[in-house]
Short mmCIF file of C-alpha atoms in Angstrom, two decimals:
data_model
loop_
_atom_site.label_atom_id
_atom_site.label_comp_id
_atom_site.label_asym_id
_atom_site.label_seq_id
_atom_site.Cartn_x
_atom_site.Cartn_y
_atom_site.Cartn_z
CA MET A 1 -17.51 -23.77 4.78
CA LYS A 2 -14.27 -23.53 2.81
CA LEU A 3 -15.96 -21.21 0.33
CA PHE A 4 -17.15 -18.89 3.10
CA ALA A 5 -13.67 -18.83 4.68
CA ARG A 6 -12.20 -17.91 1.30
CA HIS A 7 -14.60 -15.01 1.01
CA LEU A 8 -13.76 -13.80 4.50
CA ALA A 9 -10.09 -13.87 3.49
CA LEU A 10 -10.95 -11.85 0.36
CA LEU A 11 -12.84 -9.35 2.48
CA GLU A 12 -9.83 -8.95 4.76
CA ARG A 13 -7.69 -8.46 1.68
CA TYR A 14 -9.78 -5.56 0.44
CA ARG A 15 -9.98 -3.97 3.87
CA ALA A 16 -6.20 -4.07 4.02
CA GLU A 17 -5.75 -2.61 0.53
CA ARG A 18 -3.88 0.32 2.00
CA GLN A 19 -1.16 -1.67 3.79
CA TRP A 20 2.14 -1.40 1.90
CA TYR A 21 5.83 -1.59 2.73
CA VAL A 22 8.59 0.36 0.99
CA GLU A 23 11.98 -1.19 0.27
CA ARG A 24 15.03 0.67 -0.96
CA ASP A 25 17.87 -1.45 -2.34
CA GLY A 26 16.27 -4.56 -0.82
CA VAL A 27 15.95 -3.12 2.70
CA ARG A 28 12.51 -2.46 4.19
CA VAL A 29 12.60 1.22 5.17
CA ALA A 30 9.03 2.44 5.61
CA TYR A 31 5.37 1.60 5.88
CA LEU A 32 2.69 3.45 3.91
CA ARG A 33 -0.37 4.20 6.00
CA GLY A 34 -3.78 5.54 5.17
CA GLY A 35 -4.35 5.78 1.39
CA ARG A 36 -6.59 8.64 0.41
CA LEU A 37 -7.72 9.19 -3.17
CA VAL A 38 -6.50 12.61 -4.33
CA GLU A 39 -7.08 12.32 -8.07
CA MET A 40 -8.03 9.60 -10.51
CA PHE A 41 -5.65 6.65 -9.88
CA TRP A 42 -3.48 8.68 -7.45
CA TYR A 43 -3.48 8.05 -3.70
CA GLU A 44 -1.77 9.93 -0.90
CA TYR A 45 -0.14 7.85 1.85
CA GLU A 46 1.58 8.81 5.06
CA VAL A 47 5.18 7.59 5.11
CA VAL A 48 6.08 5.91 8.41
CA PRO A 49 9.80 5.10 8.75
CA LEU A 50 10.59 1.70 10.25
CA SER A 51 14.16 2.32 11.41
CA ASP A 52 15.00 2.77 15.08
CA ASP A 53 17.91 5.01 14.07
CA SER A 54 16.77 8.66 14.23
CA SER A 55 19.09 9.82 11.44
CA ALA A 56 17.78 7.07 9.11
CA ARG A 57 14.21 8.03 10.02
CA ASP A 58 14.90 11.69 9.28
CA GLN A 59 16.52 10.77 5.95
CA ILE A 60 13.37 8.96 4.77
CA LEU A 61 11.24 11.99 5.58
CA ILE A 62 13.11 14.53 3.42
CA PRO A 63 11.99 15.22 -0.17
CA ALA A 64 15.43 14.29 -1.61
CA TYR A 65 14.87 10.68 -0.51
CA TRP A 66 11.89 10.52 -2.89
CA ASP A 67 13.70 11.94 -5.93
CA PHE A 68 12.67 10.15 -9.14
CA ASP A 69 16.25 8.92 -9.67
CA TYR A 70 15.65 6.46 -6.79
CA LEU A 71 12.54 4.89 -8.32
CA PRO A 72 14.42 1.90 -9.85
CA ALA A 73 15.89 1.07 -6.41
CA THR A 74 12.51 1.36 -4.66
CA THR A 75 9.92 -1.41 -4.44
CA PHE A 76 6.49 -1.61 -2.82
CA TRP A 77 5.24 -4.79 -1.15
CA SER A 78 1.77 -5.75 0.01
CA GLY A 79 1.55 -5.98 3.77
CA VAL A 80 -1.09 -8.68 3.42
CA PHE A 81 -0.07 -10.91 0.51
CA GLY A 82 3.62 -10.13 0.20
CA HIS A 83 3.51 -9.48 -3.52
CA GLN A 84 5.34 -6.64 -5.21
CA ALA A 85 3.37 -3.88 -6.91
CA VAL A 86 4.54 -1.98 -9.95
CA ALA A 87 4.05 1.54 -8.64
CA PHE A 88 5.52 4.99 -9.00
CA TRP A 89 5.15 8.25 -7.16
CA SER A 90 4.47 11.76 -8.40
CA SER A 91 5.35 13.84 -5.37
CA TYR A 92 6.41 13.84 -1.75
CA ALA A 93 5.83 16.62 0.78
CA HIS A 94 5.28 16.91 4.54
CA GLY A 95 5.50 13.16 5.17
CA LYS A 96 2.99 12.29 2.44
CA LEU A 97 3.69 10.37 -0.75
CA VAL A 98 1.36 10.61 -3.75
CA ILE A 99 1.58 7.30 -5.59
CA ARG A 100 -0.13 5.21 -8.22
CA GLY A 101 -0.14 1.48 -8.85
CA LEU A 102 -0.63 -0.07 -5.40
CA TYR A 103 -3.38 -2.53 -6.32
CA HIS A 104 -4.32 -6.05 -5.30
CA GLY A 105 -6.65 -6.54 -8.26
CA GLU A 106 -10.40 -6.91 -8.59
CA PRO A 107 -12.39 -9.87 -7.28
CA ALA A 108 -14.15 -12.14 -9.77
CA GLY A 109 -17.85 -11.48 -10.46
CA GLY A 110 -19.29 -14.05 -8.04
CA ASP A 111 -16.80 -13.08 -5.36
CA ARG A 112 -17.78 -9.44 -5.73
CA VAL A 113 -21.43 -10.34 -4.97
CA VAL A 114 -20.50 -12.37 -1.89
CA LEU A 115 -18.15 -9.64 -0.65
CA SER A 116 -20.84 -7.00 -1.00
CA TRP A 117 -23.22 -9.15 1.08
CA LEU A 118 -20.60 -9.79 3.75
CA ILE A 119 -20.04 -6.06 4.06
CA ARG A 120 -23.79 -5.42 4.31
CA LEU A 121 -24.11 -8.10 6.99
CA GLY A 122 -21.42 -6.43 9.06
CA TYR A 123 -18.51 -8.82 8.61
#
């Protein structure tokens, strides 16, 4: 039973692949929602500000906030496992961030087989 529970947790992990938080200077400022493949290795996410302050929310949604000079101060954290990803963005426009490097990793061979069966069985 423990093995099956582990595989269900892995399945949940891969379903939640697109859940990421953005931190700037150690403060959680936004949530990335939706991940859509736009080119090999590059995904487009909607940026959802987390602040209740309207001026802070507006600041996050302007292109200057996503200037490459701020990359060293910006980190991306998994919303499921809490680990930090080494990621970088290529562009930001109209509330969408094109980014690369938000990965949880690949399951091991046997796990991949079990996960594919769980998906087929409707879990």
